[in-house]
Amino acid sequence: MATKSMGDIEKIKKKLNVLIVDDDPLNLIIHEKIIKAIGGISQTANNGEEAVIIHRDGGSSFDLILMDKEMPERDGVSTTKKLREMEVKSMIVGVTSLADNEEERRAFMEAGLNHCLAKPLTKDKIIPLIN
Amino acid sequence: MQRQVALIKQSLFDQGYLDEQFIELEELQDDANPNFVEEVATLYFKDSARLISNIEQALERGSFDFNRLDNYMHQFKGSSTSIGASKVKTECTMFREYCRVGNAEGWQDRRGPRRLHVGPSNTGTDQ
């Protein structure tokens, strides 16, 4: 039991590399702080199109992508589909509003998400996913 | 002074203006970012002022562009959710519902003759 707990703690301490995709500057600041608090490092994109460009140009590799759903230029559904077409293997977690209905969430998941979380994001919501 | 601040903060929680998300933000504040909550709150007020100004301008045009108003309310609701501004979030949800069904009267009744205001000197949504 002690060994399993130590393993979990080590996993969290390993530098998680995260891309945060959101058009809300407030969310970007908060989500960056959350990732830092759980021992990760992060990069941000203000919309889906920027996220695609980051992958296309930089050849970046992220452990986790936090993907907002509603964004200008390119929304979360379209971006997720595009990244999966580009064979991006990162865990992509969709971030939705509680107001989104089941159909909208399902469409988002079907675009290629690994998980979907409702706002607001907290450490407690993210940690179980990266374990 | 600190006691006064604590009492005001508790009052905001007791009256439902703030929810547990604000506590989450406080817990993210540390020695590396000792002013994190202040920075977030400042950004929220700035952004809110911009959105409210956009909404007021859209309403003053006379015709209700519900798509545009809904977009503004969506943004406002999103940032209010992130900071824990619970009552503002609830009001935004109500306004979004009015947009969804095209209820212009609902908008006007809810808003009233007063101008909307959110700022550090005013804990409510109305002035």
PDB file of C-alpha atoms in Angstrom:
ATOM      1  CA  MET A   1       0.000   0.000   0.000  1.00  0.00           C
ATOM      2  CA  ALA A   2       2.870   2.387   0.965  1.00  0.00           C
ATOM      3  CA  THR A   3       4.696   1.595  -2.315  1.00  0.00           C
ATOM      4  CA  LYS A   4       1.544   2.305  -4.375  1.00  0.00           C
ATOM      5  CA  SER A   5       1.085   5.665  -2.577  1.00  0.00           C
ATOM      6  CA  MET A   6       4.739   6.588  -3.144  1.00  0.00           C
ATOM      7  CA  GLY A   7       4.326   5.762  -6.842  1.00  0.00           C
ATOM      8  CA  ASP A   8       1.300   7.998  -7.094  1.00  0.00           C
ATOM      9  CA  ILE A   9       3.127  10.872  -5.413  1.00  0.00           C
ATOM     10  CA  GLU A  10       6.132  10.428  -7.729  1.00  0.00           C
ATOM     11  CA  LYS A  11       3.834  10.492 -10.757  1.00  0.00           C
ATOM     12  CA  ILE A  12       2.391  13.814  -9.621  1.00  0.00           C
ATOM     13  CA  LYS A  13       5.856  15.235  -8.883  1.00  0.00           C
ATOM     14  CA  LYS A  14       7.109  14.335 -12.405  1.00  0.00           C
ATOM     15  CA  LYS A  15       6.982  17.460 -14.548  1.00  0.00           C
ATOM     16  CA  LEU A  16       3.719  17.192 -16.379  1.00  0.00           C
ATOM     17  CA  ASN A  17       3.848  19.168 -19.639  1.00  0.00           C
ATOM     18  CA  VAL A  18       0.461  20.754 -20.295  1.00  0.00           C
ATOM     19  CA  LEU A  19      -1.045  22.824 -23.079  1.00  0.00           C
ATOM     20  CA  ILE A  20      -3.928  25.016 -21.909  1.00  0.00           C
ATOM     21  CA  VAL A  21      -6.268  26.069 -24.709  1.00  0.00           C
ATOM     22  CA  ASP A  22      -8.765  28.756 -23.676  1.00  0.00           C
ATOM     23  CA  ASP A  23      -9.863  32.166 -24.960  1.00  0.00           C
ATOM     24  CA  ASP A  24     -10.536  33.527 -21.457  1.00  0.00           C
ATOM     25  CA  PRO A  25      -7.403  35.212 -20.016  1.00  0.00           C
ATOM     26  CA  LEU A  26      -8.745  34.645 -16.493  1.00  0.00           C
ATOM     27  CA  ASN A  27      -9.057  30.911 -17.079  1.00  0.00           C
ATOM     28  CA  LEU A  28      -5.574  30.779 -18.552  1.00  0.00           C
ATOM     29  CA  ILE A  29      -4.062  32.351 -15.427  1.00  0.00           C
ATOM     30  CA  ILE A  30      -6.022  30.134 -13.067  1.00  0.00           C
ATOM     31  CA  HIS A  31      -5.403  26.908 -14.975  1.00  0.00           C
ATOM     32  CA  GLU A  32      -1.691  27.692 -15.283  1.00  0.00           C
ATOM     33  CA  LYS A  33      -1.571  28.140 -11.507  1.00  0.00           C
ATOM     34  CA  ILE A  34      -3.383  24.850 -10.955  1.00  0.00           C
ATOM     35  CA  ILE A  35      -0.909  22.998 -13.182  1.00  0.00           C
ATOM     36  CA  LYS A  36       2.004  24.618 -11.375  1.00  0.00           C
ATOM     37  CA  ALA A  37       0.464  23.680  -8.024  1.00  0.00           C
ATOM     38  CA  ILE A  38       0.408  20.013  -9.019  1.00  0.00           C
ATOM     39  CA  GLY A  39       4.009  20.184 -10.148  1.00  0.00           C
ATOM     40  CA  GLY A  40       3.536  20.629 -13.867  1.00  0.00           C
ATOM     41  CA  ILE A  41       4.655  23.145 -16.459  1.00  0.00           C
ATOM     42  CA  SER A  42       2.339  24.722 -18.994  1.00  0.00           C
ATOM     43  CA  GLN A  43       2.041  26.580 -22.258  1.00  0.00           C
ATOM     44  CA  THR A  44      -1.052  28.443 -23.357  1.00  0.00           C
ATOM     45  CA  ALA A  45      -3.007  28.927 -26.571  1.00  0.00           C
ATOM     46  CA  ASN A  46      -5.753  31.557 -26.870  1.00  0.00           C
ATOM     47  CA  ASN A  47      -7.862  29.495 -29.239  1.00  0.00           C
ATOM     48  CA  GLY A  48      -7.970  26.226 -31.118  1.00  0.00           C
ATOM     49  CA  GLU A  49      -6.186  27.559 -34.175  1.00  0.00           C
ATOM     50  CA  GLU A  50      -3.180  28.541 -32.047  1.00  0.00           C
ATOM     51  CA  ALA A  51      -3.167  25.065 -30.536  1.00  0.00           C
ATOM     52  CA  VAL A  52      -3.047  23.515 -34.002  1.00  0.00           C
ATOM     53  CA  ILE A  53      -0.235  25.852 -35.053  1.00  0.00           C
ATOM     54  CA  ILE A  54       1.774  24.996 -31.927  1.00  0.00           C
ATOM     55  CA  HIS A  55       1.603  21.321 -32.866  1.00  0.00           C
ATOM     56  CA  ARG A  56       2.219  21.895 -36.553  1.00  0.00           C
ATOM     57  CA  ASP A  57       5.209  24.235 -36.188  1.00  0.00           C
ATOM     58  CA  GLY A  58       6.866  23.254 -32.942  1.00  0.00           C
ATOM     59  CA  GLY A  59       6.415  19.521 -33.081  1.00  0.00           C
ATOM     60  CA  SER A  60       5.554  19.915 -29.408  1.00  0.00           C
ATOM     61  CA  SER A  61       4.639  16.998 -27.280  1.00  0.00           C
ATOM     62  CA  PHE A  62       2.356  17.460 -24.313  1.00  0.00           C
ATOM     63  CA  ASP A  63       1.310  14.994 -21.646  1.00  0.00           C
ATOM     64  CA  LEU A  64      -1.998  16.753 -21.282  1.00  0.00           C
ATOM     65  CA  ILE A  65      -4.068  19.252 -23.256  1.00  0.00           C
ATOM     66  CA  LEU A  66      -6.833  21.131 -21.448  1.00  0.00           C
ATOM     67  CA  MET A  67      -9.274  22.096 -24.188  1.00  0.00           C
ATOM     68  CA  ASP A  68     -11.977  24.713 -23.693  1.00  0.00           C
ATOM     69  CA  LYS A  69     -15.057  24.025 -25.777  1.00  0.00           C
ATOM     70  CA  GLU A  70     -16.249  27.405 -26.960  1.00  0.00           C
ATOM     71  CA  MET A  71     -13.562  29.559 -28.528  1.00  0.00           C
ATOM     72  CA  PRO A  72     -13.309  31.910 -31.495  1.00  0.00           C
ATOM     73  CA  GLU A  73     -11.272  31.036 -34.627  1.00  0.00           C
ATOM     74  CA  ARG A  74     -11.570  27.309 -33.975  1.00  0.00           C
ATOM     75  CA  ASP A  75     -13.631  25.752 -31.176  1.00  0.00           C
ATOM     76  CA  GLY A  76     -12.729  22.857 -28.928  1.00  0.00           C
ATOM     77  CA  VAL A  77     -14.565  20.197 -30.934  1.00  0.00           C
ATOM     78  CA  SER A  78     -12.931  21.177 -34.214  1.00  0.00           C
ATOM     79  CA  THR A  79      -9.512  21.523 -32.584  1.00  0.00           C
ATOM     80  CA  THR A  80      -9.687  18.110 -30.946  1.00  0.00           C
ATOM     81  CA  LYS A  81     -10.672  16.495 -34.253  1.00  0.00           C
ATOM     82  CA  LYS A  82      -7.842  18.261 -36.039  1.00  0.00           C
ATOM     83  CA  LEU A  83      -5.233  17.284 -33.443  1.00  0.00           C
ATOM     84  CA  ARG A  84      -6.315  13.642 -33.616  1.00  0.00           C
ATOM     85  CA  GLU A  85      -6.075  13.794 -37.425  1.00  0.00           C
ATOM     86  CA  MET A  86      -2.541  15.098 -36.914  1.00  0.00           C
ATOM     87  CA  GLU A  87      -1.959  11.970 -34.782  1.00  0.00           C
ATOM     88  CA  VAL A  88      -1.452  13.899 -31.578  1.00  0.00           C
ATOM     89  CA  LYS A  89      -1.328  11.273 -28.840  1.00  0.00           C
ATOM     90  CA  SER A  90      -1.598  13.574 -25.806  1.00  0.00           C
ATOM     91  CA  MET A  91      -4.374  13.095 -23.291  1.00  0.00           C
ATOM     92  CA  ILE A  92      -6.951  15.697 -24.292  1.00  0.00           C
ATOM     93  CA  VAL A  93      -9.363  16.757 -21.571  1.00  0.00           C
ATOM     94  CA  GLY A  94     -12.327  18.829 -22.621  1.00  0.00           C
ATOM     95  CA  VAL A  95     -13.446  21.652 -20.334  1.00  0.00           C
ATOM     96  CA  THR A  96     -17.134  22.353 -20.595  1.00  0.00           C
ATOM     97  CA  SER A  97     -19.731  24.560 -19.065  1.00  0.00           C
ATOM     98  CA  LEU A  98     -22.402  23.025 -16.821  1.00  0.00           C
ATOM     99  CA  ALA A  99     -24.902  24.542 -19.215  1.00  0.00           C
ATOM    100  CA  ASP A 100     -23.767  22.229 -22.015  1.00  0.00           C
ATOM    101  CA  ASN A 101     -26.268  19.505 -22.623  1.00  0.00           C
ATOM    102  CA  GLU A 102     -25.563  15.771 -22.939  1.00  0.00           C
ATOM    103  CA  GLU A 103     -25.592  15.894 -26.732  1.00  0.00           C
ATOM    104  CA  GLU A 104     -23.002  18.661 -26.812  1.00  0.00           C
ATOM    105  CA  ARG A 105     -20.783  16.798 -24.370  1.00  0.00           C
ATOM    106  CA  ARG A 106     -21.093  13.594 -26.358  1.00  0.00           C
ATOM    107  CA  ALA A 107     -20.118  15.399 -29.567  1.00  0.00           C
ATOM    108  CA  PHE A 108     -17.093  16.815 -27.791  1.00  0.00           C
ATOM    109  CA  MET A 109     -16.064  13.376 -26.492  1.00  0.00           C
ATOM    110  CA  GLU A 110     -16.532  11.850 -29.932  1.00  0.00           C
ATOM    111  CA  ALA A 111     -14.179  14.420 -31.414  1.00  0.00           C
ATOM    112  CA  GLY A 112     -11.379  12.539 -29.644  1.00  0.00           C
ATOM    113  CA  LEU A 113     -11.303  13.537 -25.995  1.00  0.00           C
ATOM    114  CA  ASN A 114      -9.992  11.212 -23.318  1.00  0.00           C
ATOM    115  CA  HIS A 115     -12.071  12.903 -20.616  1.00  0.00           C
ATOM    116  CA  CYS A 116     -14.426  15.777 -20.095  1.00  0.00           C
ATOM    117  CA  LEU A 117     -14.531  18.039 -17.043  1.00  0.00           C
ATOM    118  CA  ALA A 118     -16.998  20.740 -16.100  1.00  0.00           C
ATOM    119  CA  LYS A 119     -15.844  24.185 -15.114  1.00  0.00           C
ATOM    120  CA  PRO A 120     -14.536  25.381 -12.784  1.00  0.00           C
ATOM    121  CA  LEU A 121     -11.351  23.337 -12.930  1.00  0.00           C
ATOM    122  CA  THR A 122      -9.714  22.417  -9.641  1.00  0.00           C
ATOM    123  CA  LYS A 123      -6.676  20.393  -8.591  1.00  0.00           C
ATOM    124  CA  ASP A 124      -8.971  17.660  -7.286  1.00  0.00           C
ATOM    125  CA  LYS A 125     -10.556  17.240 -10.706  1.00  0.00           C
ATOM    126  CA  ILE A 126      -7.266  17.020 -12.597  1.00  0.00           C
ATOM    127  CA  ILE A 127      -5.110  14.857 -10.290  1.00  0.00           C
ATOM    128  CA  PRO A 128      -7.173  11.640 -10.671  1.00  0.00           C
ATOM    129  CA  LEU A 129      -6.900  11.909 -14.467  1.00  0.00           C
ATOM    130  CA  ILE A 130      -3.133  12.103 -14.527  1.00  0.00           C
ATOM    131  CA  ASN A 131      -2.883   9.189 -12.093  1.00  0.00           C
TER     132      ASN A 131
ATOM    133  CA  MET B   1      -8.031  45.677   9.434  1.00  0.00           C
ATOM    134  CA  GLN B   2      -7.462  41.990   8.675  1.00  0.00           C
ATOM    135  CA  ARG B   3     -10.414  41.148  10.878  1.00  0.00           C
ATOM    136  CA  GLN B   4     -12.583  43.586   8.959  1.00  0.00           C
ATOM    137  CA  VAL B   5     -11.513  42.032   5.667  1.00  0.00           C
ATOM    138  CA  ALA B   6     -12.262  38.568   7.031  1.00  0.00           C
ATOM    139  CA  LEU B   7     -15.721  39.671   8.169  1.00  0.00           C
ATOM    140  CA  ILE B   8     -16.496  41.248   4.789  1.00  0.00           C
ATOM    141  CA  LYS B   9     -15.324  38.115   3.014  1.00  0.00           C
ATOM    142  CA  GLN B  10     -17.448  35.883   5.250  1.00  0.00           C
ATOM    143  CA  SER B  11     -20.406  38.126   4.597  1.00  0.00           C
ATOM    144  CA  LEU B  12     -19.937  37.686   0.849  1.00  0.00           C
ATOM    145  CA  PHE B  13     -20.010  33.928   1.326  1.00  0.00           C
ATOM    146  CA  ASP B  14     -23.012  34.071   3.660  1.00  0.00           C
ATOM    147  CA  GLN B  15     -25.003  36.203   1.191  1.00  0.00           C
ATOM    148  CA  GLY B  16     -24.158  33.863  -1.681  1.00  0.00           C
ATOM    149  CA  TYR B  17     -22.035  36.305  -3.643  1.00  0.00           C
ATOM    150  CA  LEU B  18     -19.005  33.986  -3.426  1.00  0.00           C
ATOM    151  CA  ASP B  19     -18.828  30.205  -3.561  1.00  0.00           C
ATOM    152  CA  GLU B  20     -16.207  27.502  -2.849  1.00  0.00           C
ATOM    153  CA  GLN B  21     -14.350  28.279  -6.085  1.00  0.00           C
ATOM    154  CA  PHE B  22     -13.025  31.452  -4.422  1.00  0.00           C
ATOM    155  CA  ILE B  23     -11.554  29.272  -1.665  1.00  0.00           C
ATOM    156  CA  GLU B  24      -9.855  27.161  -4.359  1.00  0.00           C
ATOM    157  CA  LEU B  25      -8.219  30.333  -5.677  1.00  0.00           C
ATOM    158  CA  GLU B  26      -7.076  31.324  -2.186  1.00  0.00           C
ATOM    159  CA  GLU B  27      -5.504  27.888  -1.780  1.00  0.00           C
ATOM    160  CA  LEU B  28      -3.540  28.395  -4.997  1.00  0.00           C
ATOM    161  CA  GLN B  29      -1.919  31.536  -3.560  1.00  0.00           C
ATOM    162  CA  ASP B  30       1.574  30.853  -2.217  1.00  0.00           C
ATOM    163  CA  ASP B  31       4.893  32.541  -1.464  1.00  0.00           C
ATOM    164  CA  ALA B  32       5.835  32.469  -5.152  1.00  0.00           C
ATOM    165  CA  ASN B  33       2.588  34.310  -6.041  1.00  0.00           C
ATOM    166  CA  PRO B  34       1.543  36.153  -2.857  1.00  0.00           C
ATOM    167  CA  ASN B  35      -0.850  38.446  -4.769  1.00  0.00           C
ATOM    168  CA  PHE B  36      -2.462  35.778  -6.914  1.00  0.00           C
ATOM    169  CA  VAL B  37      -6.025  36.315  -5.669  1.00  0.00           C
ATOM    170  CA  GLU B  38      -5.693  40.080  -6.036  1.00  0.00           C
ATOM    171  CA  GLU B  39      -4.373  39.678  -9.589  1.00  0.00           C
ATOM    172  CA  VAL B  40      -7.212  37.364 -10.530  1.00  0.00           C
ATOM    173  CA  ALA B  41      -9.839  39.629  -8.939  1.00  0.00           C
ATOM    174  CA  THR B  42      -8.401  42.697 -10.687  1.00  0.00           C
ATOM    175  CA  LEU B  43      -8.472  40.942 -14.045  1.00  0.00           C
ATOM    176  CA  TYR B  44     -12.038  39.790 -13.391  1.00  0.00           C
ATOM    177  CA  PHE B  45     -13.242  43.319 -12.613  1.00  0.00           C
ATOM    178  CA  LYS B  46     -11.498  44.734 -15.700  1.00  0.00           C
ATOM    179  CA  ASP B  47     -12.964  42.043 -17.923  1.00  0.00           C
ATOM    180  CA  SER B  48     -16.397  42.420 -16.348  1.00  0.00           C
ATOM    181  CA  ALA B  49     -16.381  46.175 -16.938  1.00  0.00           C
ATOM    182  CA  ARG B  50     -15.556  45.572 -20.613  1.00  0.00           C
ATOM    183  CA  LEU B  51     -18.292  42.973 -21.039  1.00  0.00           C
ATOM    184  CA  ILE B  52     -20.902  45.073 -19.234  1.00  0.00           C
ATOM    185  CA  SER B  53     -19.989  48.063 -21.398  1.00  0.00           C
ATOM    186  CA  ASN B  54     -20.407  45.909 -24.509  1.00  0.00           C
ATOM    187  CA  ILE B  55     -23.779  44.668 -23.260  1.00  0.00           C
ATOM    188  CA  GLU B  56     -24.988  48.182 -22.419  1.00  0.00           C
ATOM    189  CA  GLN B  57     -23.940  49.428 -25.865  1.00  0.00           C
ATOM    190  CA  ALA B  58     -25.688  46.506 -27.535  1.00  0.00           C
ATOM    191  CA  LEU B  59     -28.885  47.250 -25.579  1.00  0.00           C
ATOM    192  CA  GLU B  60     -28.740  50.982 -26.327  1.00  0.00           C
ATOM    193  CA  ARG B  61     -28.833  50.207 -30.041  1.00  0.00           C
ATOM    194  CA  GLY B  62     -32.492  49.366 -29.537  1.00  0.00           C
ATOM    195  CA  SER B  63     -32.771  46.030 -31.291  1.00  0.00           C
ATOM    196  CA  PHE B  64     -31.884  42.890 -29.413  1.00  0.00           C
ATOM    197  CA  ASP B  65     -29.102  40.898 -31.096  1.00  0.00           C
ATOM    198  CA  PHE B  66     -29.605  37.821 -28.941  1.00  0.00           C
ATOM    199  CA  ASN B  67     -26.628  35.971 -30.430  1.00  0.00           C
ATOM    200  CA  ARG B  68     -24.294  38.827 -29.576  1.00  0.00           C
ATOM    201  CA  LEU B  69     -25.804  39.290 -26.100  1.00  0.00           C
ATOM    202  CA  ASP B  70     -25.606  35.547 -25.457  1.00  0.00           C
ATOM    203  CA  ASN B  71     -21.945  35.542 -26.466  1.00  0.00           C
ATOM    204  CA  TYR B  72     -21.181  38.349 -24.003  1.00  0.00           C
ATOM    205  CA  MET B  73     -23.129  36.605 -21.242  1.00  0.00           C
ATOM    206  CA  HIS B  74     -21.334  33.341 -21.995  1.00  0.00           C
ATOM    207  CA  GLN B  75     -17.979  35.054 -21.485  1.00  0.00           C
ATOM    208  CA  PHE B  76     -19.196  36.812 -18.349  1.00  0.00           C
ATOM    209  CA  LYS B  77     -20.584  33.601 -16.918  1.00  0.00           C
ATOM    210  CA  GLY B  78     -17.350  31.762 -17.663  1.00  0.00           C
ATOM    211  CA  SER B  79     -15.135  34.195 -15.818  1.00  0.00           C
ATOM    212  CA  SER B  80     -17.634  34.512 -12.948  1.00  0.00           C
ATOM    213  CA  THR B  81     -17.610  30.727 -12.571  1.00  0.00           C
ATOM    214  CA  SER B  82     -13.824  30.673 -12.501  1.00  0.00           C
ATOM    215  CA  ILE B  83     -13.547  33.245  -9.708  1.00  0.00           C
ATOM    216  CA  GLY B  84     -16.473  31.969  -7.643  1.00  0.00           C
ATOM    217  CA  ALA B  85     -18.778  34.939  -8.230  1.00  0.00           C
ATOM    218  CA  SER B  86     -21.851  32.843  -7.630  1.00  0.00           C
ATOM    219  CA  LYS B  87     -24.683  35.393  -7.867  1.00  0.00           C
ATOM    220  CA  VAL B  88     -23.240  36.933 -11.015  1.00  0.00           C
ATOM    221  CA  LYS B  89     -23.001  33.464 -12.527  1.00  0.00           C
ATOM    222  CA  THR B  90     -26.645  32.796 -11.703  1.00  0.00           C
ATOM    223  CA  GLU B  91     -27.763  36.102 -13.241  1.00  0.00           C
ATOM    224  CA  CYS B  92     -25.781  35.343 -16.388  1.00  0.00           C
ATOM    225  CA  THR B  93     -27.512  31.962 -16.650  1.00  0.00           C
ATOM    226  CA  MET B  94     -30.872  33.725 -16.416  1.00  0.00           C
ATOM    227  CA  PHE B  95     -29.968  36.256 -19.086  1.00  0.00           C
ATOM    228  CA  ARG B  96     -28.681  33.475 -21.360  1.00  0.00           C
ATOM    229  CA  GLU B  97     -32.020  31.729 -21.050  1.00  0.00           C
ATOM    230  CA  TYR B  98     -33.766  34.915 -22.127  1.00  0.00           C
ATOM    231  CA  CYS B  99     -31.434  35.030 -25.144  1.00  0.00           C
ATOM    232  CA  ARG B 100     -32.147  31.419 -25.962  1.00  0.00           C
ATOM    233  CA  VAL B 101     -35.919  32.012 -26.150  1.00  0.00           C
ATOM    234  CA  GLY B 102     -35.631  35.532 -27.558  1.00  0.00           C
ATOM    235  CA  ASN B 103     -37.225  37.132 -24.512  1.00  0.00           C
ATOM    236  CA  ALA B 104     -36.448  40.852 -24.796  1.00  0.00           C
ATOM    237  CA  GLU B 105     -38.949  41.782 -22.069  1.00  0.00           C
ATOM    238  CA  GLY B 106     -37.273  39.403 -19.651  1.00  0.00           C
ATOM    239  CA  TRP B 107     -33.968  41.133 -20.306  1.00  0.00           C
ATOM    240  CA  GLN B 108     -35.415  44.583 -19.668  1.00  0.00           C
ATOM    241  CA  ASP B 109     -37.372  43.516 -16.574  1.00  0.00           C
ATOM    242  CA  ARG B 110     -34.372  41.791 -15.029  1.00  0.00           C
ATOM    243  CA  ARG B 111     -31.989  44.613 -15.839  1.00  0.00           C
ATOM    244  CA  GLY B 112     -34.432  47.377 -14.915  1.00  0.00           C
ATOM    245  CA  PRO B 113     -33.668  51.076 -15.399  1.00  0.00           C
ATOM    246  CA  ARG B 114     -30.402  50.773 -13.490  1.00  0.00           C
ATOM    247  CA  ARG B 115     -27.074  50.367 -15.192  1.00  0.00           C
ATOM    248  CA  LEU B 116     -25.151  47.203 -14.490  1.00  0.00           C
ATOM    249  CA  HIS B 117     -22.004  47.571 -12.456  1.00  0.00           C
ATOM    250  CA  VAL B 118     -19.472  45.193 -11.045  1.00  0.00           C
ATOM    251  CA  GLY B 119     -16.486  46.590  -9.221  1.00  0.00           C
ATOM    252  CA  PRO B 120     -14.407  46.471  -6.093  1.00  0.00           C
ATOM    253  CA  SER B 121     -16.589  49.096  -4.394  1.00  0.00           C
ATOM    254  CA  ASN B 122     -19.811  47.284  -5.186  1.00  0.00           C
ATOM    255  CA  THR B 123     -20.392  43.669  -4.317  1.00  0.00           C
ATOM    256  CA  GLY B 124     -23.578  43.384  -6.300  1.00  0.00           C
ATOM    257  CA  THR B 125     -24.487  43.419  -9.943  1.00  0.00           C
ATOM    258  CA  ASP B 126     -26.733  46.443  -9.819  1.00  0.00           C
ATOM    259  CA  GLN B 127     -26.024  50.053  -9.054  1.00  0.00           C
TER     260      GLN B 127
END
